[in-house]
XYZ file of C-alpha atoms in Angstrom:
169
model
C -13.897 -0.333 35.259
C -11.776 -3.333 34.416
C -8.923 -4.619 36.563
C -6.604 -3.881 33.621
C -7.600 -0.200 33.718
C -7.334 0.040 37.511
C -3.908 -1.556 37.262
C -2.824 1.008 34.682
C -3.914 3.923 36.878
C -2.108 2.342 39.826
C 1.013 1.923 37.673
C 0.936 5.620 36.777
C 0.917 6.564 40.467
C 3.993 4.368 40.894
C 5.911 5.209 37.734
C 5.266 8.831 36.812
C 6.639 10.551 39.949
C 9.898 8.643 39.493
C 10.056 9.285 35.753
C 9.238 12.994 36.211
C 11.921 13.316 38.885
C 14.405 11.435 36.711
C 13.757 13.823 33.846
C 13.236 17.155 35.628
C 14.268 16.706 39.262
C 17.077 18.508 41.020
C 18.463 15.219 42.340
C 18.319 11.588 41.369
C 15.879 9.244 43.031
C 17.468 6.892 45.530
C 16.737 3.213 44.792
C 15.173 2.940 48.265
C 12.748 5.737 47.385
C 11.753 3.906 44.223
C 11.122 0.698 46.167
C 9.214 2.573 48.883
C 6.949 4.286 46.350
C 6.309 0.967 44.605
C 5.532 -0.847 47.882
C 3.232 1.904 49.168
C 1.119 1.981 46.007
C 1.222 -1.808 45.714
C -0.294 -2.002 49.217
C -2.966 0.518 48.240
C -3.716 -1.488 45.097
C -4.057 -4.683 47.127
C -6.382 -2.925 49.581
C -8.491 -1.837 46.595
C -8.677 -5.415 45.378
C -6.626 -4.846 42.223
C -5.353 -8.175 40.894
C -2.103 -9.108 39.115
C -0.051 -6.177 40.417
C 3.478 -6.416 38.968
C 6.137 -7.717 41.345
C 8.550 -4.755 41.048
C 8.921 -1.160 39.933
C 10.546 -2.236 36.668
C 7.709 -4.654 35.892
C 5.231 -1.878 36.684
C 7.009 0.490 34.297
C 6.899 -2.182 31.600
C 3.176 -2.800 32.229
C 2.402 0.929 31.936
C 4.286 1.302 28.644
C 2.721 -1.808 27.088
C -0.749 -0.684 28.200
C -0.227 2.795 26.760
C 0.921 1.473 23.410
C -2.012 -0.908 23.196
C -4.906 1.108 24.625
C -4.046 4.794 24.661
C -5.961 5.997 21.598
C -7.910 9.141 20.829
C -11.574 9.255 21.785
C -13.843 12.273 22.067
C -14.564 11.372 25.707
C -10.810 11.552 26.432
C -10.773 15.051 25.029
C -13.761 16.150 27.121
C -12.248 14.740 30.320
C -8.840 16.251 29.514
C -10.281 19.724 29.001
C -12.425 19.487 32.150
C -9.364 18.356 34.113
C -7.256 21.231 32.765
C -10.023 23.707 33.600
C -10.107 22.345 37.156
C -6.315 22.382 37.431
C -6.138 25.986 36.282
C -9.286 27.224 38.050
C -7.391 28.930 40.890
C -4.849 30.624 38.647
C -5.711 34.275 37.898
C -5.867 35.897 34.471
C -8.121 33.285 32.915
C -7.816 35.134 29.609
C -4.247 33.810 29.345
C -5.019 30.165 30.108
C -5.712 29.057 26.530
C -2.919 31.090 24.992
C -0.209 30.561 27.605
C -0.885 27.739 30.055
C -2.602 25.192 27.810
C 0.372 25.095 25.408
C 2.722 24.535 28.361
C 0.636 21.597 29.564
C 0.505 20.226 26.022
C 4.292 20.510 25.749
C 4.768 18.524 28.964
C 2.582 15.642 27.778
C 4.285 12.761 25.989
C 3.183 12.491 22.335
C 1.076 9.362 22.918
C -0.867 11.050 25.734
C -1.154 14.302 23.791
C -2.692 12.479 20.829
C -5.036 10.384 22.988
C -6.341 13.531 24.705
C -6.869 15.388 21.441
C -4.352 18.054 22.356
C -2.744 19.917 19.460
C 0.764 19.137 18.310
C 3.452 21.230 19.925
C 6.362 22.852 18.167
C 9.592 20.984 18.975
C 11.204 24.374 19.667
C 8.477 25.295 22.189
C 8.686 21.866 23.824
C 12.466 22.196 24.146
C 12.037 25.662 25.623
C 9.611 24.427 28.301
C 11.816 21.441 29.144
C 14.852 23.745 29.290
C 13.084 25.917 31.872
C 12.481 22.842 34.010
C 16.102 21.716 33.643
C 17.256 25.232 34.548
C 15.028 25.161 37.639
C 16.569 21.831 38.676
C 20.062 23.224 38.145
C 19.327 26.315 40.229
C 17.812 24.309 43.065
C 20.651 21.771 43.001
C 23.419 24.378 43.071
C 22.044 27.556 44.632
C 19.400 26.580 47.179
C 20.906 25.854 50.554
C 19.855 22.681 52.343
C 17.470 23.053 55.247
C 18.977 22.908 58.719
C 15.853 21.463 60.276
C 12.851 19.376 59.357
C 9.621 21.286 58.884
C 6.635 19.171 59.901
C 3.049 19.990 59.120
C 1.874 17.460 61.676
C 3.282 16.372 64.981
C 5.982 13.746 65.138
C 4.130 11.379 67.453
C 0.740 9.707 67.111
C -0.130 10.760 70.661
C -0.071 14.408 69.620
C -1.966 13.910 66.367
C -5.747 14.236 66.768
C -6.604 11.971 63.820
C -5.028 8.938 65.538
C -7.160 9.233 68.668
C -10.150 6.924 68.944
């Protein structure tokens, strides 16, 4: 795998959570969160030996978009990997008879056109795509305006390293 391809995958881990939240989230992303996400994944990329990591979130976003426009093209192997990934993603969801007719179209609708074409997914009706995106916007609206904030922090692990078994040597 080339450094260019590793760098693209790294850029997706940096960019897509922010872009998804910007588009469908119930709140905007704080600039500090954007910087923190960039720095965390940049550190991981450096630890992996990935070279030429962009110097900022905005440069990373630009790299990802340029890469996609240049290299994201249909190939039969893309289609095979995409279908295997969707099967894995949906493997724990019951009523497998509805996956192809109900869930696959939803996933297709959430994919940007360039990705959809590169993966060999069928075109999606603009009306269906708008409907799916409207559901996500409605969810964000409901969470933003009707879900009460939490009064306390819920931790899945302890707050101190001394109490956390994985930190003991």
